[in-house]
GROMACS .gro file of C-alpha atoms in nm:
model
  480
    1MET     CA    1   6.050   4.242   3.833
    2ASP     CA    2   6.131   4.561   3.668
    3GLY     CA    3   6.519   4.583   3.557
    4GLY     CA    4   6.732   4.850   3.482
    5LEU     CA    5   6.694   5.174   3.192
    6PRO     CA    6   6.889   5.153   2.899
    7GLY     CA    7   7.029   5.536   2.979
    8VAL     CA    8   6.888   5.849   3.120
    9VAL     CA    9   7.103   6.170   3.081
   10PRO     CA   10   6.975   6.529   3.232
   11GLY     CA   11   7.063   6.842   3.101
   12GLY     CA   12   7.211   7.049   3.270
   13ARG     CA   13   7.601   7.096   3.111
   14GLY     CA   14   7.806   6.858   2.928
   15GLY     CA   15   7.777   6.793   2.552
   16VAL     CA   16   7.822   6.528   2.225
   17PRO     CA   17   8.079   6.527   1.944
   18GLU     CA   18   7.906   6.514   1.658
   19GLY     CA   19   7.600   6.422   1.863
   20GLY     CA   20   7.547   6.330   2.222
   21THR     CA   21   7.467   6.415   2.614
   22GLU     CA   22   7.555   6.572   2.928
   23SER     CA   23   7.572   6.726   3.336
   24GLY     CA   24   7.789   6.617   3.668
   25ARG     CA   25   7.782   6.314   3.873
   26VAL     CA   26   7.670   5.946   3.865
   27ARG     CA   27   7.359   5.839   4.082
   28THR     CA   28   7.166   5.518   4.067
   29GLU     CA   29   6.851   5.378   4.233
   30PRO     CA   30   6.776   5.035   4.412
   31GLU     CA   31   6.639   4.802   4.154
   32ARG     CA   32   6.295   4.674   4.293
   33HIS     CA   33   6.406   4.338   4.429
   34GLY     CA   34   6.795   4.369   4.364
   35ALA     CA   35   7.098   4.525   4.454
   36ARG     CA   36   7.233   4.879   4.410
   37ARG     CA   37   7.478   4.916   4.104
   38GLU     CA   38   7.730   5.195   4.026
   39SER     CA   39   7.934   5.311   3.735
   40GLU     CA   40   8.251   5.495   3.770
   41PRO     CA   41   8.368   5.762   3.638
   42GLY     CA   42   8.504   5.752   3.300
   43SER     CA   43   8.367   5.452   3.198
   44GLN     CA   44   8.267   5.327   2.857
   45GLY     CA   45   7.888   5.309   2.894
   46LEU     CA   46   7.560   5.440   3.150
   47PRO     CA   47   7.523   5.233   3.472
   48GLU     CA   48   7.212   5.058   3.511
   49VAL     CA   49   6.968   5.253   3.678
   50VAL     CA   50   6.609   5.209   3.760
   51SER     CA   51   6.472   5.525   3.857
   52GLY     CA   52   6.715   5.800   3.850
   53VAL     CA   53   6.984   5.993   3.575
   54VAL     CA   54   7.350   6.023   3.508
   55ARG     CA   55   7.515   6.334   3.505
   56GLY     CA   56   7.830   6.498   3.312
   57VAL     CA   57   7.775   6.262   3.006
   58VAL     CA   58   7.954   6.305   2.694
   59VAL     CA   59   7.845   6.075   2.393
   60GLU     CA   60   8.065   6.007   2.086
   61VAL     CA   61   7.958   5.918   1.758
   62SER     CA   62   8.079   5.786   1.463
   63GLY     CA   63   7.923   5.675   1.143
   64GLY     CA   64   7.575   5.678   1.309
   65ARG     CA   65   7.732   5.425   1.624
   66ILE     CA   66   7.781   5.551   1.946
   67VAL     CA   67   8.159   5.467   1.983
   68GLY     CA   68   8.250   5.654   2.361
   69VAL     CA   69   8.054   5.757   2.662
   70ARG     CA   70   8.191   5.938   2.930
   71HIS     CA   71   8.062   6.097   3.243
   72GLY     CA   72   8.159   6.300   3.533
   73VAL     CA   73   8.237   6.601   3.301
   74ASP     CA   74   8.219   6.915   3.406
   75ALA     CA   75   8.140   7.116   3.069
   76PRO     CA   76   8.059   7.003   2.695
   77PRO     CA   77   8.404   6.950   2.482
   78PRO     CA   78   8.459   7.234   2.189
   79GLY     CA   79   8.230   7.195   1.911
   80ALA     CA   80   7.990   6.929   2.079
   81VAL     CA   81   7.591   6.935   2.041
   82HIS     CA   82   7.428   7.039   2.364
   83LEU     CA   83   7.125   6.861   2.428
   84ARG     CA   84   6.906   7.059   2.714
   85GLY     CA   85   6.698   6.869   2.923
   86VAL     CA   86   6.624   6.485   3.008
   87THR     CA   87   6.817   6.298   2.703
   88LEU     CA   88   6.649   5.921   2.645
   89PRO     CA   89   6.739   5.650   2.393
   90GLY     CA   90   6.540   5.653   2.100
   91LEU     CA   91   6.185   5.570   2.120
   92ALA     CA   92   6.039   5.273   1.903
   93ASN     CA   93   5.683   5.243   1.845
   94ALA     CA   94   5.633   4.902   1.780
   95HIS     CA   95   5.277   4.868   1.598
   96SER     CA   96   5.099   5.137   1.376
   97HIS     CA   97   4.892   5.100   1.072
   98ALA     CA   98   5.015   5.456   0.904
   99PHE     CA   99   4.736   5.515   0.700
  100HIS     CA  100   4.545   5.497   0.966
  101ARG     CA  101   4.623   5.883   1.065
  102ALA     CA  102   4.369   5.995   0.882
  103LEU     CA  103   4.084   5.836   1.035
  104ARG     CA  104   4.198   6.108   1.384
  105GLY     CA  105   3.881   6.266   1.470
  106ARG     CA  106   3.667   6.143   1.190
  107THR     CA  107   3.560   5.802   1.405
  108GLN     CA  108   3.438   6.006   1.697
  109ARG     CA  109   3.151   6.167   1.560
  110GLU     CA  110   2.906   5.848   1.615
  111ARG     CA  111   2.878   5.592   1.909
  112GLY     CA  112   2.947   5.297   1.693
  113THR     CA  113   3.174   4.959   1.798
  114PHE     CA  114   3.532   4.800   1.710
  115TRP     CA  115   3.341   4.685   1.384
  116THR     CA  116   3.196   5.032   1.245
  117TRP     CA  117   3.532   5.186   1.314
  118ARG     CA  118   3.654   4.898   1.079
  119ARG     CA  119   3.404   5.026   0.816
  120GLN     CA  120   3.536   5.367   0.852
  121MET     CA  121   3.891   5.218   0.797
  122TYR     CA  122   3.822   5.033   0.495
  123GLU     CA  123   3.708   5.324   0.327
  124VAL     CA  124   4.034   5.505   0.357
  125ALA     CA  125   4.229   5.190   0.300
  126ALA     CA  126   4.012   5.162  -0.054
  127ARG     CA  127   4.117   5.522  -0.172
  128LEU     CA  128   4.535   5.498  -0.114
  129THR     CA  129   4.765   5.447  -0.384
  130PRO     CA  130   5.148   5.461  -0.353
  131ASP     CA  131   5.224   5.811  -0.400
  132THR     CA  132   4.963   5.906  -0.193
  133TYR     CA  133   5.027   5.609   0.072
  134HIS     CA  134   5.358   5.765   0.078
  135ALA     CA  135   5.293   6.118   0.160
  136LEU     CA  136   5.093   5.997   0.429
  137ALA     CA  137   5.328   5.776   0.563
  138ARG     CA  138   5.618   6.001   0.550
  139ALA     CA  139   5.396   6.262   0.695
  140ALA     CA  140   5.315   6.034   0.952
  141TYR     CA  141   5.662   5.901   1.078
  142ALA     CA  142   5.743   6.284   1.101
  143GLU     CA  143   5.487   6.331   1.356
  144MET     CA  144   5.660   6.051   1.522
  145ALA     CA  145   5.960   6.175   1.476
  146LEU     CA  146   5.882   6.488   1.635
  147ALA     CA  147   5.741   6.270   1.930
  148GLY     CA  148   6.062   6.138   1.963
  149ILE     CA  149   6.015   5.819   1.794
  150THR     CA  150   6.342   5.695   1.595
  151CYS     CA  151   6.224   5.362   1.469
  152VAL     CA  152   5.862   5.243   1.384
  153GLY     CA  153   5.691   4.889   1.307
  154GLU     CA  154   5.462   4.928   1.028
  155PHE     CA  155   5.201   4.676   1.059
  156HIS     CA  156   5.139   4.655   0.642
  157TYR     CA  157   4.857   4.458   0.485
  158VAL     CA  158   4.718   4.747   0.181
  159HIS     CA  159   4.962   4.526  -0.046
  160HIS     CA  160   4.766   4.530  -0.375
  161GLN     CA  161   4.521   4.758  -0.608
  162PRO     CA  162   4.162   4.808  -0.561
  163GLY     CA  163   3.993   4.484  -0.626
  164GLY     CA  164   4.309   4.254  -0.543
  165ARG     CA  165   4.513   4.281  -0.852
  166PRO     CA  166   4.864   4.265  -0.791
  167TYR     CA  167   5.095   4.622  -0.904
  168ASP     CA  168   5.368   4.575  -1.188
  169ALA     CA  169   5.591   4.639  -0.864
  170PRO     CA  170   5.422   4.390  -0.663
  171ASN     CA  171   5.560   4.561  -0.340
  172ALA     CA  172   5.464   4.913  -0.460
  173MET     CA  173   5.263   4.991  -0.111
  174GLY     CA  174   5.541   4.841   0.136
  175GLU     CA  175   5.836   4.997  -0.056
  176ALA     CA  176   5.658   5.334  -0.008
  177LEU     CA  177   5.636   5.284   0.334
  178ILE     CA  178   6.013   5.250   0.348
  179ALA     CA  179   6.075   5.526   0.142
  180ALA     CA  180   5.854   5.747   0.371
  181ALA     CA  181   6.054   5.637   0.675
  182ALA     CA  182   6.389   5.734   0.492
  183ASP     CA  183   6.227   6.070   0.410
  184ALA     CA  184   6.176   6.126   0.770
  185GLY     CA  185   6.483   6.038   0.899
  186ILE     CA  186   6.345   5.745   1.138
  187ARG     CA  187   6.393   5.360   1.070
  188ILE     CA  188   6.136   5.112   0.982
  189THR     CA  189   6.075   4.772   1.016
  190LEU     CA  190   5.819   4.667   0.774
  191LEU     CA  191   5.596   4.414   0.922
  192ASP     CA  192   5.465   4.286   0.599
  193THR     CA  193   5.141   4.100   0.705
  194CYS     CA  194   4.949   3.823   0.593
  195TYR     CA  195   4.569   3.846   0.531
  196LEU     CA  196   4.371   3.600   0.306
  197ARG     CA  197   4.005   3.608   0.420
  198GLY     CA  198   3.763   3.835   0.598
  199GLY     CA  199   3.683   3.599   0.881
  200PHE     CA  200   3.647   3.303   1.017
  201ALA     CA  201   3.471   3.104   0.698
  202ALA     CA  202   3.439   3.398   0.543
  203PRO     CA  203   3.603   3.532   0.184
  204LEU     CA  204   3.787   3.880   0.149
  205GLU     CA  205   3.478   4.102  -0.009
  206GLY     CA  206   3.556   4.530  -0.123
  207PRO     CA  207   3.853   4.671  -0.006
  208GLN     CA  208   3.971   4.397   0.164
  209LEU     CA  209   4.044   4.232  -0.153
  210ARG     CA  210   4.349   4.439  -0.170
  211PHE     CA  211   4.478   4.309   0.159
  212GLY     CA  212   4.485   3.905   0.010
  213ASP     CA  213   4.755   3.717  -0.174
  214ARG     CA  214   4.647   3.391  -0.315
  215ASP     CA  215   4.766   3.182  -0.040
  216ALA     CA  216   5.028   3.205   0.246
  217HIS     CA  217   5.334   3.089  -0.009
  218ALA     CA  218   5.183   3.349  -0.229
  219TRP     CA  219   5.238   3.597   0.043
  220ALA     CA  220   5.588   3.408   0.134
  221ASP     CA  221   5.714   3.464  -0.249
  222ARG     CA  222   5.625   3.798  -0.220
  223ALA     CA  223   5.762   3.923   0.099
  224ALA     CA  224   6.055   3.740   0.031
  225SER     CA  225   6.127   3.964  -0.285
  226LEU     CA  226   6.100   4.294  -0.036
  227LYS     CA  227   6.444   4.470   0.026
  228GLY     CA  228   6.567   4.578   0.341
  229ALA     CA  229   6.802   4.889   0.376
  230GLY     CA  230   7.029   5.057   0.629
  231HIS     CA  231   6.757   5.183   0.772
  232ALA     CA  232   6.476   4.904   0.718
  233ARG     CA  233   6.456   4.587   0.801
  234VAL     CA  234   6.178   4.318   0.703
  235GLY     CA  235   5.962   4.094   0.908
  236ALA     CA  236   5.623   3.897   0.899
  237ALA     CA  237   5.267   3.918   1.028
  238VAL     CA  238   4.968   3.740   1.023
  239HIS     CA  239   4.697   3.901   1.112
  240SER     CA  240   4.518   3.746   1.311
  241VAL     CA  241   4.365   3.403   1.374
  242ARG     CA  242   4.065   3.493   1.184
  243ALA     CA  243   4.195   3.637   0.896
  244VAL     CA  244   4.488   3.340   0.840
  245PRO     CA  245   4.345   3.036   0.781
  246GLU     CA  246   4.477   2.754   1.062
  247GLY     CA  247   4.642   2.540   0.787
  248GLU     CA  248   4.850   2.895   0.622
  249ILE     CA  249   4.997   3.015   0.959
  250GLY     CA  250   5.275   2.724   0.995
  251VAL     CA  251   5.379   2.910   0.650
  252VAL     CA  252   5.418   3.280   0.788
  253SER     CA  253   5.608   3.172   1.149
  254GLY     CA  254   5.815   2.959   0.934
  255TRP     CA  255   5.927   3.202   0.696
  256ALA     CA  256   6.027   3.431   0.989
  257ARG     CA  257   6.186   3.221   1.191
  258GLU     CA  258   6.408   3.085   0.889
  259ARG     CA  259   6.498   3.434   0.826
  260GLY     CA  260   6.512   3.555   1.184
  261ALA     CA  261   6.280   3.802   1.149
  262PRO     CA  262   6.066   3.915   1.381
  263LEU     CA  263   5.695   3.796   1.370
  264HIS     CA  264   5.360   4.016   1.470
  265PHE     CA  265   5.004   3.945   1.509
  266HIS     CA  266   4.706   4.081   1.673
  267LEU     CA  267   4.603   3.861   1.933
  268SER     CA  268   4.235   3.801   2.103
  269GLU     CA  269   4.161   4.207   2.066
  270GLN     CA  270   3.788   4.152   2.054
  271VAL     CA  271   3.599   3.878   2.268
  272ALA     CA  272   3.446   3.820   1.943
  273GLU     CA  273   3.753   3.669   1.784
  274ASN     CA  274   3.790   3.439   2.115
  275GLU     CA  275   3.466   3.305   2.020
  276GLY     CA  276   3.485   3.257   1.638
  277CYS     CA  277   3.836   3.098   1.708
  278LEU     CA  278   3.699   2.882   1.956
  279ALA     CA  279   3.400   2.757   1.735
  280ALA     CA  280   3.611   2.710   1.425
  281SER     CA  281   3.926   2.531   1.586
  282GLY     CA  282   3.820   2.450   1.959
  283ARG     CA  283   4.082   2.650   2.104
  284THR     CA  284   4.162   2.990   2.211
  285PRO     CA  285   4.404   3.244   1.935
  286ALA     CA  286   4.710   3.169   2.108
  287ALA     CA  287   4.662   2.799   2.142
  288LEU     CA  288   4.626   2.775   1.805
  289LEU     CA  289   4.952   2.987   1.685
  290GLU     CA  290   5.131   2.818   1.951
  291SER     CA  291   5.045   2.512   1.792
  292HIS     CA  292   5.201   2.590   1.447
  293GLY     CA  293   5.498   2.717   1.567
  294ALA     CA  294   5.409   3.102   1.597
  295LEU     CA  295   5.525   3.171   1.950
  296GLY     CA  296   5.843   3.239   2.098
  297PRO     CA  297   6.098   3.507   2.134
  298PHE     CA  298   6.096   3.620   1.806
  299ALA     CA  299   5.705   3.693   1.815
  300THR     CA  300   5.550   3.945   1.943
  301ALA     CA  301   5.144   3.963   2.041
  302VAL     CA  302   4.965   4.286   1.943
  303HIS     CA  303   4.689   4.386   2.197
  304ALA     CA  304   4.663   4.051   2.420
  305THR     CA  305   4.326   4.175   2.572
  306HIS     CA  306   4.142   3.897   2.628
  307LEU     CA  307   4.356   3.600   2.788
  308THR     CA  308   4.265   3.270   2.950
  309PRO     CA  309   4.566   3.185   3.270
  310GLU     CA  310   4.627   2.932   3.004
  311ASP     CA  311   4.709   3.196   2.687
  312ILE     CA  312   4.903   3.383   2.939
  313THR     CA  313   5.117   3.063   3.030
  314LEU     CA  314   5.150   3.020   2.714
  315LEU     CA  315   5.288   3.333   2.591
  316GLY     CA  316   5.491   3.422   2.894
  317GLY     CA  317   5.640   3.081   2.876
  318SER     CA  318   5.759   3.076   2.526
  319GLY     CA  319   5.901   3.446   2.572
  320THR     CA  320   5.678   3.548   2.314
  321GLY     CA  321   5.665   3.993   2.353
  322VAL     CA  322   5.322   4.177   2.427
  323CYS     CA  323   5.268   4.530   2.242
  324MET     CA  324   5.033   4.691   2.448
  325CYS     CA  325   4.858   5.029   2.277
  326PRO     CA  326   4.640   5.149   2.555
  327THR     CA  327   4.535   5.496   2.332
  328THR     CA  328   4.408   5.264   2.074
  329GLU     CA  329   4.275   4.994   2.292
  330ARG     CA  330   4.052   5.251   2.492
  331ASP     CA  331   3.957   5.435   2.176
  332LEU     CA  332   3.816   5.092   2.061
  333ALA     CA  333   3.667   4.985   2.342
  334ASP     CA  334   3.850   4.670   2.362
  335GLY     CA  335   3.906   4.660   2.706
  336ILE     CA  336   4.268   4.644   2.926
  337GLY     CA  337   4.467   4.375   2.848
  338PRO     CA  338   4.687   4.161   3.190
  339ALA     CA  339   5.025   4.382   3.107
  340ARG     CA  340   5.148   4.306   3.427
  341VAL     CA  341   5.076   3.929   3.436
  342LEU     CA  342   5.196   3.877   3.134
  343ALA     CA  343   5.527   4.060   3.238
  344ASP     CA  344   5.560   3.829   3.537
  345ALA     CA  345   5.500   3.538   3.322
  346GLY     CA  346   5.789   3.628   3.124
  347ALA     CA  347   5.644   3.808   2.824
  348PRO     CA  348   5.873   4.122   2.763
  349LEU     CA  349   5.697   4.459   2.704
  350SER     CA  350   5.672   4.721   2.429
  351LEU     CA  351   5.423   4.969   2.333
  352GLY     CA  352   5.257   5.107   1.979
  353SER     CA  353   5.037   5.422   1.877
  354ASP     CA  354   4.852   5.143   1.643
  355SER     CA  355   4.590   5.350   1.464
  356ASN     CA  356   4.773   5.684   1.537
  357ALA     CA  357   4.488   5.899   1.704
  358VAL     CA  358   4.715   5.973   1.964
  359VAL     CA  359   5.119   5.975   1.871
  360ASP     CA  360   5.278   6.007   2.202
  361LEU     CA  361   5.507   5.708   2.365
  362PHE     CA  362   5.455   5.875   2.703
  363GLU     CA  363   5.108   5.848   2.717
  364GLU     CA  364   5.147   5.480   2.599
  365ALA     CA  365   5.359   5.391   2.828
  366ARG     CA  366   5.195   5.535   3.164
  367GLY     CA  367   4.857   5.442   3.029
  368VAL     CA  368   4.963   5.084   3.087
  369GLU     CA  369   5.000   5.162   3.447
  370LEU     CA  370   4.663   5.380   3.483
  371ASP     CA  371   4.452   5.166   3.243
  372GLU     CA  372   4.545   4.828   3.545
  373ARG     CA  373   4.508   5.071   3.834
  374LEU     CA  374   4.161   5.126   3.690
  375ALA     CA  375   4.100   4.795   3.627
  376THR     CA  376   4.229   4.682   3.992
  377ARG     CA  377   4.192   4.971   4.216
  378GLU     CA  378   4.565   4.946   4.311
  379ARG     CA  379   4.843   5.140   4.229
  380GLY     CA  380   5.223   5.065   4.137
  381HIS     CA  381   5.187   4.747   3.862
  382TRP     CA  382   5.469   4.951   3.725
  383LEU     CA  383   5.769   5.108   3.812
  384ALA     CA  384   5.849   5.397   3.565
  385ALA     CA  385   6.184   5.249   3.392
  386GLY     CA  386   6.022   4.928   3.329
  387LEU     CA  387   5.764   5.102   3.101
  388LEU     CA  388   6.003   5.345   2.967
  389ARG     CA  389   6.196   5.041   2.858
  390GLY     CA  390   5.904   4.908   2.726
  391ALA     CA  391   5.920   5.209   2.484
  392THR     CA  392   6.333   5.192   2.405
  393SER     CA  393   6.451   4.873   2.418
  394GLY     CA  394   6.167   4.673   2.462
  395GLY     CA  395   6.006   4.787   2.158
  396HIS     CA  396   6.362   4.781   1.943
  397ALA     CA  397   6.360   4.424   2.015
  398ALA     CA  398   6.042   4.347   1.944
  399LEU     CA  399   6.101   4.519   1.569
  400GLY     CA  400   6.437   4.310   1.542
  401TRP     CA  401   6.632   4.588   1.652
  402HIS     CA  402   6.838   4.434   1.971
  403GLU     CA  403   7.138   4.644   1.923
  404ALA     CA  404   6.902   4.975   1.973
  405GLY     CA  405   6.733   5.121   2.241
  406ARG     CA  406   7.005   5.203   2.492
  407ILE     CA  407   7.317   5.467   2.531
  408ALA     CA  408   7.569   5.250   2.547
  409VAL     CA  409   7.934   5.192   2.314
  410GLY     CA  410   7.785   4.993   1.992
  411ALA     CA  411   7.423   5.128   1.983
  412PRO     CA  412   7.331   5.338   1.716
  413ALA     CA  413   7.319   5.666   1.824
  414ASP     CA  414   6.942   5.736   1.898
  415LEU     CA  415   6.868   6.001   2.149
  416VAL     CA  416   6.572   6.197   2.232
  417THR     CA  417   6.580   6.494   2.460
  418VAL     CA  418   6.246   6.610   2.645
  419THR     CA  419   6.244   6.959   2.825
  420LEU     CA  420   6.247   6.994   3.188
  421ASP     CA  421   6.061   7.372   3.129
  422SER     CA  422   5.713   7.306   3.002
  423VAL     CA  423   5.463   7.364   3.222
  424ARG     CA  424   5.425   6.952   3.260
  425THR     CA  425   5.811   6.874   3.370
  426ALA     CA  426   5.889   7.229   3.529
  427GLY     CA  427   5.996   7.180   3.917
  428ALA     CA  428   6.058   6.800   3.863
  429PRO     CA  429   6.304   6.694   4.123
  430LEU     CA  430   6.644   6.535   3.976
  431ASP     CA  431   6.546   6.199   4.188
  432ALA     CA  432   6.219   6.174   4.019
  433LEU     CA  433   6.317   6.253   3.611
  434VAL     CA  434   6.206   5.938   3.510
  435GLU     CA  435   5.870   5.913   3.677
  436THR     CA  436   5.813   6.302   3.568
  437VAL     CA  437   5.887   6.204   3.191
  438VAL     CA  438   5.673   5.906   3.211
  439PHE     CA  439   5.382   6.008   3.396
  440ALA     CA  440   5.383   6.399   3.330
  441ALA     CA  441   5.613   6.449   3.009
  442THR     CA  442   5.364   6.451   2.622
  443ALA     CA  443   5.484   6.436   2.294
  444ALA     CA  444   5.512   6.820   2.263
  445ASP     CA  445   5.813   6.823   2.543
  446VAL     CA  446   6.029   6.654   2.280
  447ARG     CA  447   6.266   6.948   2.172
  448GLU     CA  448   6.587   6.734   2.037
  449VAL     CA  449   6.592   6.389   1.803
  450ILE     CA  450   6.902   6.255   1.665
  451CYS     CA  451   6.843   5.945   1.462
  452ASP     CA  452   7.180   5.708   1.349
  453GLY     CA  453   7.396   6.030   1.439
  454ARG     CA  454   7.160   6.259   1.229
  455HIS     CA  455   6.975   6.562   1.425
  456ILE     CA  456   6.642   6.542   1.263
  457VAL     CA  457   6.458   6.744   1.501
  458HIS     CA  458   6.564   7.058   1.681
  459GLU     CA  459   6.402   7.295   1.903
  460GLY     CA  460   6.065   7.089   1.849
  461ARG     CA  461   6.064   7.149   1.460
  462HIS     CA  462   6.160   6.837   1.211
  463LEU     CA  463   6.452   6.979   0.997
  464LEU     CA  464   6.381   6.726   0.717
  465THR     CA  465   6.011   6.772   0.636
  466GLY     CA  466   5.994   7.100   0.802
  467ASP     CA  467   5.610   7.196   0.783
  468VAL     CA  468   5.479   6.880   0.923
  469PRO     CA  469   5.099   7.015   0.986
  470SER     CA  470   5.090   7.107   0.632
  471ALA     CA  471   5.195   6.798   0.549
  472LEU     CA  472   4.970   6.567   0.723
  473THR     CA  473   4.679   6.790   0.614
  474THR     CA  474   4.763   6.764   0.285
  475ALA     CA  475   4.768   6.385   0.239
  476ILE     CA  476   4.491   6.363   0.490
  477ASN     CA  477   4.274   6.575   0.224
  478HIS     CA  478   4.398   6.391  -0.044
  479LEU     CA  479   4.218   6.079   0.089
  480THR     CA  480   3.948   6.197   0.282
   0.00000   0.00000   0.00000
């Protein structure tokens, strides 16, 4: 069942002292299987809604946090920042490989497969240094900010120098990513990834040597020395069951459990992975991970494309989240994952841009529904509200920022305003603004972005990095 939205505000009148939003009346819609929920004017927090808006809202911000939410306000208070359009909580990109941004367009020149695409990706990975990685990630994260993303989950596995020798600072590459997110003005969960072999019974070789630590204990020692920051948290990842031997998986999952950190892993993205896992262990990847403590509410399976009914029961019954990345799954011809069935089984949805061939969480959100329509020839698997929640509070929860992704007192002041006067959103009815955002808007319609109370995008321009296209071009040219 799709639950309530974490807060949607239509533009018109209103304002935000130190950052906030606006308009004129409170209106809710009934939930799919639930009762109508209303909120009284002047209450501290937005009503829980499925497909609706709240008008006349002032969001009060102090120290990067929302300290007050008032609605039923006729005009912006003096000194308020007026956000014109539909204002949402900040979006969370739960799965990113920043350096893949350098591949955009280049991997479309031949037919190929996932595995030929991977060879091209390794060529870029081989050229990265801490400085070039920082420059590329800074530009890629700025592109994300322009798309309304205020938090990214970076699935990071390029740890060492070419050949596998550690840098003098063993986490130089991860620290470059944390610094890049700060420079772009967004938050990051660095998902430090354990990657120990090149496949079932295959050693690391060539560019893969940069990914590997001696064993999972060596990975854990290095990862433990990573330091978070106000904008950064550290989580763990098992790259995949093909990249981490069965006996090492429990070390990584235990590391995450002990720290209350998120744990992510690629799961059943390719049929070949399932076949290899069954041949090596007699179990599916999901069953193998479950046997080593890697499933649970702290964990997120990325892709989860080719699952058995038993796998779905394992993921849903354990509360393991699922991160869908439709634009990458299309690009790599992975297949269409059973997102609706997983959600109904108890697996919360989050969304990711993955290879960054496209950076647009609205496209990822509608892709979940539209791809299922193609697979089933039926409409209406997801309400727009449920998809938007996956892009906001669901994504933040998957990245360990449970307090974020909602417009409410105590939450980080993350606000994203989508214009209502583009050719894509013009004429949107007030009773279908959420549907317009999810099924029609694109990243190009984002006009304002506030992260932790700091205005980082204004009128579609990044305020911290300036010319983002130029920064991307320079960074990519250094690597290709």
